[in-house]
PDB file of C-alpha atoms in Angstrom:
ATOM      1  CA  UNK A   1     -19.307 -23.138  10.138  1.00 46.00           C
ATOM      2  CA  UNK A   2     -21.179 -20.119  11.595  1.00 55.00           C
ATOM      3  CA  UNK A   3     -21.016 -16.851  12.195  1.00 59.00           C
ATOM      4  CA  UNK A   4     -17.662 -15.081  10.895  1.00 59.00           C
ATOM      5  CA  UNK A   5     -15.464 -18.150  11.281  1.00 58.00           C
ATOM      6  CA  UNK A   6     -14.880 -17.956   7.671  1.00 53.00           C
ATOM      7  CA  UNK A   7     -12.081 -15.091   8.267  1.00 56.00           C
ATOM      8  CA  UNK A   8      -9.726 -17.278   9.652  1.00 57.00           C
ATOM      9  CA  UNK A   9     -10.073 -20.270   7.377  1.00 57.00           C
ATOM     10  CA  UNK A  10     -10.180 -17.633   4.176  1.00 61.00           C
ATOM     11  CA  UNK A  11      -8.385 -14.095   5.259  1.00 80.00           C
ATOM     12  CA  UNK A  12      -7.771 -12.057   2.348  1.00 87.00           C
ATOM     13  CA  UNK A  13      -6.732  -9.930   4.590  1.00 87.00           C
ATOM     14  CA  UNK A  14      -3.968 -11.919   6.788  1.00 86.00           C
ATOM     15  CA  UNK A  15      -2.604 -13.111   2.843  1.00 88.00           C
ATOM     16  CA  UNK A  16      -2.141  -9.221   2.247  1.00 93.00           C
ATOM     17  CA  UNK A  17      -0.284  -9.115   5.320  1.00 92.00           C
ATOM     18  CA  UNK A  18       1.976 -11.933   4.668  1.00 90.00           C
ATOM     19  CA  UNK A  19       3.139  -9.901   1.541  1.00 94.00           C
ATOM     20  CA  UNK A  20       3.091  -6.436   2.492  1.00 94.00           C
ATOM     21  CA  UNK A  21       2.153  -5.808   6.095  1.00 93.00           C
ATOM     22  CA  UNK A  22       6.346  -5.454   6.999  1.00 94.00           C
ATOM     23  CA  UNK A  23       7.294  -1.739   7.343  1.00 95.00           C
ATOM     24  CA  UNK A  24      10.312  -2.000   5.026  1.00 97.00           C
ATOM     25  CA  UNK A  25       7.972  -3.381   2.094  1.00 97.00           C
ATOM     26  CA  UNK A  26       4.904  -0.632   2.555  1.00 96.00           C
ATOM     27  CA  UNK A  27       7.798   1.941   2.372  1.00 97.00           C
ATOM     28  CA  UNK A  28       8.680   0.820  -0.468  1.00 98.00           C
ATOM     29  CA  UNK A  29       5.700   0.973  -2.307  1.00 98.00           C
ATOM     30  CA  UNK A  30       5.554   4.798  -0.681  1.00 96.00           C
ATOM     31  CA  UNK A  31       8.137   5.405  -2.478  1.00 97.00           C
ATOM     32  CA  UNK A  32       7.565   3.718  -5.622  1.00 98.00           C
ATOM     33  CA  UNK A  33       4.069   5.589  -5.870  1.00 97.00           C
ATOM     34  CA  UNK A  34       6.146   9.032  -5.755  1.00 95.00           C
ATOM     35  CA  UNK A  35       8.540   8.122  -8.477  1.00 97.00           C
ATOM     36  CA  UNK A  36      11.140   6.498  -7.055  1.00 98.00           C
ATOM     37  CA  UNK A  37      12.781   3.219  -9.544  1.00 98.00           C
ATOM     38  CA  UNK A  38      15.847   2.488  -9.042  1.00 98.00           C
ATOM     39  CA  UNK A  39      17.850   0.475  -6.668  1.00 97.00           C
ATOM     40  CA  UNK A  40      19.657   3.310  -5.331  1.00 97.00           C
ATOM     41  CA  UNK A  41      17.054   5.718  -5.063  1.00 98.00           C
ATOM     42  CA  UNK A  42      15.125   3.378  -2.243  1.00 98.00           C
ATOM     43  CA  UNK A  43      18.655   2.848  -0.605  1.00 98.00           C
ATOM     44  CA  UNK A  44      18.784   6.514  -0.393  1.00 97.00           C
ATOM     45  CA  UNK A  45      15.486   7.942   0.183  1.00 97.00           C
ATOM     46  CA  UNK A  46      14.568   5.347   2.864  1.00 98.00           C
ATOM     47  CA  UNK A  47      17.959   4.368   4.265  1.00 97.00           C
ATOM     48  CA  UNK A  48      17.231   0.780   4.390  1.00 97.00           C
ATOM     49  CA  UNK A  49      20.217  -1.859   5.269  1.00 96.00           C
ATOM     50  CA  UNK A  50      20.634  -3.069   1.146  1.00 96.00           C
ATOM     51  CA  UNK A  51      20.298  -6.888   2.200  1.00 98.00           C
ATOM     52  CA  UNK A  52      16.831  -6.419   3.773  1.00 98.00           C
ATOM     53  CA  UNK A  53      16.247  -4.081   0.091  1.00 98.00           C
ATOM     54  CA  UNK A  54      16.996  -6.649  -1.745  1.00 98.00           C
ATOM     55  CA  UNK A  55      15.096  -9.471   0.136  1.00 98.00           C
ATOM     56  CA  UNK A  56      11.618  -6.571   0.372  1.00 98.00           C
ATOM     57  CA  UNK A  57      12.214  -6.092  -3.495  1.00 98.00           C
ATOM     58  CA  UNK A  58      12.543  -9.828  -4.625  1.00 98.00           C
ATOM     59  CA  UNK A  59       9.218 -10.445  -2.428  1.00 97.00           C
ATOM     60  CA  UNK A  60       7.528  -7.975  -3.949  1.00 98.00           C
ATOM     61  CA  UNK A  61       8.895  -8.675  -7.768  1.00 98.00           C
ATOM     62  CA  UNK A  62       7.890 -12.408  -7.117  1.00 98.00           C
ATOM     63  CA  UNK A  63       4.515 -11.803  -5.700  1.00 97.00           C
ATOM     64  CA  UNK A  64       3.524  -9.471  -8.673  1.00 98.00           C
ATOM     65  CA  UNK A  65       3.623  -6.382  -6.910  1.00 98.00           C
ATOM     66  CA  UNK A  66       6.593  -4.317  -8.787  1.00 98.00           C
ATOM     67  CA  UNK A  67       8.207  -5.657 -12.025  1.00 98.00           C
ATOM     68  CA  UNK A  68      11.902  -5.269 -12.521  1.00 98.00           C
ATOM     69  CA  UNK A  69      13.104  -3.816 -16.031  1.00 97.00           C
ATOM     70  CA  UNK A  70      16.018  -3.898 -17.408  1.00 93.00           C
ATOM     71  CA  UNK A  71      18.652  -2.962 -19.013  1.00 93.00           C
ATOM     72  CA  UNK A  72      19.538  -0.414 -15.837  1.00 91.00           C
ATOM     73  CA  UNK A  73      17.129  -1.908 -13.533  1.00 93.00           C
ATOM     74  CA  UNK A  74      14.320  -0.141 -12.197  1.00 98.00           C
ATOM     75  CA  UNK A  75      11.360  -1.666 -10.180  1.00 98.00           C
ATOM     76  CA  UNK A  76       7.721  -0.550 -11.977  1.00 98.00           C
ATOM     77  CA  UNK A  77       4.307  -1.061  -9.990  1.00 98.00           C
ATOM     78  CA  UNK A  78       2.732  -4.009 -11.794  1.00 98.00           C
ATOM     79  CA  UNK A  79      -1.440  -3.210 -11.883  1.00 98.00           C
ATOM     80  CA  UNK A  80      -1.312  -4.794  -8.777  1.00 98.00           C
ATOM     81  CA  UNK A  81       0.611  -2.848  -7.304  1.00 98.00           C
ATOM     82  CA  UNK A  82      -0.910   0.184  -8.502  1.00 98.00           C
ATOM     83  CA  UNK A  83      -3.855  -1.250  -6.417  1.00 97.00           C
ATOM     84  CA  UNK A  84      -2.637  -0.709  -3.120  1.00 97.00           C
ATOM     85  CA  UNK A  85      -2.335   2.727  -3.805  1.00 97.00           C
ATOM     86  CA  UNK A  86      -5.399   3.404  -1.664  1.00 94.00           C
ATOM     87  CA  UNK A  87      -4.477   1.369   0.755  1.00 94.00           C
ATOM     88  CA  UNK A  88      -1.390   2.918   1.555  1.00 95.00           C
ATOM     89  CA  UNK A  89      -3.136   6.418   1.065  1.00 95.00           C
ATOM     90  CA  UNK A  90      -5.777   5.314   3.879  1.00 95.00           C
ATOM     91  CA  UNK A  91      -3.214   4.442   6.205  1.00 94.00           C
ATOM     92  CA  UNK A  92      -1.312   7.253   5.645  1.00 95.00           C
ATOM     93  CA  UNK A  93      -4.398   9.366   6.272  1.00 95.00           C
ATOM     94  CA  UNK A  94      -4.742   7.620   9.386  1.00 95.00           C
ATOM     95  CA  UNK A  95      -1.603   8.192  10.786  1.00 95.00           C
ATOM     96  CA  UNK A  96      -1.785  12.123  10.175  1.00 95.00           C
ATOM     97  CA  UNK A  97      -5.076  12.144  11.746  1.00 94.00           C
ATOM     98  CA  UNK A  98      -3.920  10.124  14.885  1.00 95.00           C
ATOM     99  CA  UNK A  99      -0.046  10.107  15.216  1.00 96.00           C
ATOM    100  CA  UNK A 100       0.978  13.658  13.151  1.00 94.00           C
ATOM    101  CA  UNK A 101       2.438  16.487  15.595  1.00 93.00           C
ATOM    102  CA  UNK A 102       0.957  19.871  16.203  1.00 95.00           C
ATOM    103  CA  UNK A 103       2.184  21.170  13.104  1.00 96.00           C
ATOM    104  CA  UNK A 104      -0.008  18.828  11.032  1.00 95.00           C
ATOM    105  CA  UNK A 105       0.420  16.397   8.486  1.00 95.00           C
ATOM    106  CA  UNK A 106       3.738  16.136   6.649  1.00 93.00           C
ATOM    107  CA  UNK A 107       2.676  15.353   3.198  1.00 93.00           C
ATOM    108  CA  UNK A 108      -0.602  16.355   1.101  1.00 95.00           C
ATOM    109  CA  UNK A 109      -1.946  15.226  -1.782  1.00 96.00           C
ATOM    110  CA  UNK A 110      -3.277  17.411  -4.603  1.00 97.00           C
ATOM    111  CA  UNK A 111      -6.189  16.125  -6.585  1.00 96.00           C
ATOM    112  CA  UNK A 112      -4.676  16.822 -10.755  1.00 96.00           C
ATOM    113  CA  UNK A 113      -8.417  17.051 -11.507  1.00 97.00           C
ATOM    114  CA  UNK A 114      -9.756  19.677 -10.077  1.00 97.00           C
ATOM    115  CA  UNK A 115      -6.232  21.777  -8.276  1.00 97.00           C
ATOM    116  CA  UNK A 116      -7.426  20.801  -4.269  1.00 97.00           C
ATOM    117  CA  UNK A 117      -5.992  19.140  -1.817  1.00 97.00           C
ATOM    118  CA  UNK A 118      -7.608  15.292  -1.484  1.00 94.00           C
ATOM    119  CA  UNK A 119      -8.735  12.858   1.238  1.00 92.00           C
ATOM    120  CA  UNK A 120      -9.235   9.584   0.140  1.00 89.00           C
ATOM    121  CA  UNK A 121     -12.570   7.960   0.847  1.00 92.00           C
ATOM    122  CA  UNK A 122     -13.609   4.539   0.496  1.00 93.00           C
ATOM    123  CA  UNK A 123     -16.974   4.198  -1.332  1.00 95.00           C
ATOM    124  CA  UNK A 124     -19.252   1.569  -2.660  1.00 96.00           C
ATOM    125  CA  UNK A 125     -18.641   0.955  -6.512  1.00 95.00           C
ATOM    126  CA  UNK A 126     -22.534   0.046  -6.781  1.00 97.00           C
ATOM    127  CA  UNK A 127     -24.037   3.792  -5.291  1.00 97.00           C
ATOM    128  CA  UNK A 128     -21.317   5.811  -4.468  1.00 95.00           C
ATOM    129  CA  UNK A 129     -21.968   5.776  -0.489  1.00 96.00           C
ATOM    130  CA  UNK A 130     -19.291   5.672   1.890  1.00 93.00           C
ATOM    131  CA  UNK A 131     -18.207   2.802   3.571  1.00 94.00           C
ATOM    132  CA  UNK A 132     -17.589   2.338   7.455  1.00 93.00           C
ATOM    133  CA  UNK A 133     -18.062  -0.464   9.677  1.00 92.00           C
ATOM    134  CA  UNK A 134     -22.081   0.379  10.279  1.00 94.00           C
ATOM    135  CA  UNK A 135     -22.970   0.390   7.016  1.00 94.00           C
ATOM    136  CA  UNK A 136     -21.620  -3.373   5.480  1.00 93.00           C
ATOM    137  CA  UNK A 137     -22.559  -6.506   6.745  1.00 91.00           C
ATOM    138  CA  UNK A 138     -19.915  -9.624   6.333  1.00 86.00           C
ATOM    139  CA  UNK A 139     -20.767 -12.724   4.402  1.00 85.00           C
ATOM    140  CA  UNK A 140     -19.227 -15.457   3.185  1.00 82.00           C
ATOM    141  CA  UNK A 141     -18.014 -15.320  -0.621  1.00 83.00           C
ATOM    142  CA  UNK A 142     -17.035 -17.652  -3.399  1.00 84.00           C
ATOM    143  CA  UNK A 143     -14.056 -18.150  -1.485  1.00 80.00           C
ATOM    144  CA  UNK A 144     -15.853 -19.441   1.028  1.00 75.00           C
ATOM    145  CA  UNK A 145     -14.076 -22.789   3.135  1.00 70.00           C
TER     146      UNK A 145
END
């Protein structure tokens, strides 16, 4: 194999999708990032039809994504969850850059740290630098089929 054939024999990225590329499930994870727990409160705050709830929460309990605790239940983001906190952040940057109105974005995020409003960059772990599409090159990794 040649080339960058290895994405579609090894997409980490297509597997993500399979999980939590549906609309209901990243809005869930919106919400569980601000706070919200319980069974009612994603009912409510996203007015989602209760058997696709149910089905989006299951999925996401299964996968290892949220954790449901009882007694009362409440869903908790699992580490891995956690995780796609960025990832969710990104897109959510994207969208106010590119589909907001005139009167801007509707939510901002305040850095705790140091009191300013944030943008969330992604940067190498190694140096610090930014990353874009010009400044990685793909190669296969242990993954690799």
């Amino acid at each position: 194999m040649t080339g960058l054939a290895h994405r579609f024999t090894a997409d980490s990225v297509g597997r993500a999708l399979d999980l939590v590329g549906e609309r209901w499930s990243l809005l869930i994870l919106r919400e569980a990032f601000f706070g919200v727990r319980r069974y009612g409160e994603f009912a409510r705050t996203l007015s989602i039809p209760r058997p696709t709830l149910s089905a989006r929460l299951k999925t996401l309990v299964d996968a290892g994504v949220l954790e449901r605790v009882d007694p009362v239940p409440e869903y908790v983001l699992t580490a891995a969850g956690r995780d796609l906190f960025g990832a969710v952040v990104t897109l959510m940057q994207w969208g106010d850059r590119y589909l907001a109105g005139p009167e801007g974005p509707p939510i901002l995020l305040r850095h705790q740290d140091c009191g300013e409003i944030t943008e969330a960059v992604v940067a190498c772990g190694h140096c610090g630098g930014t990353i874009a599409t010009d400044k990685v090159t793909p190669e296969p990794g242990p993954g690799f089929r």
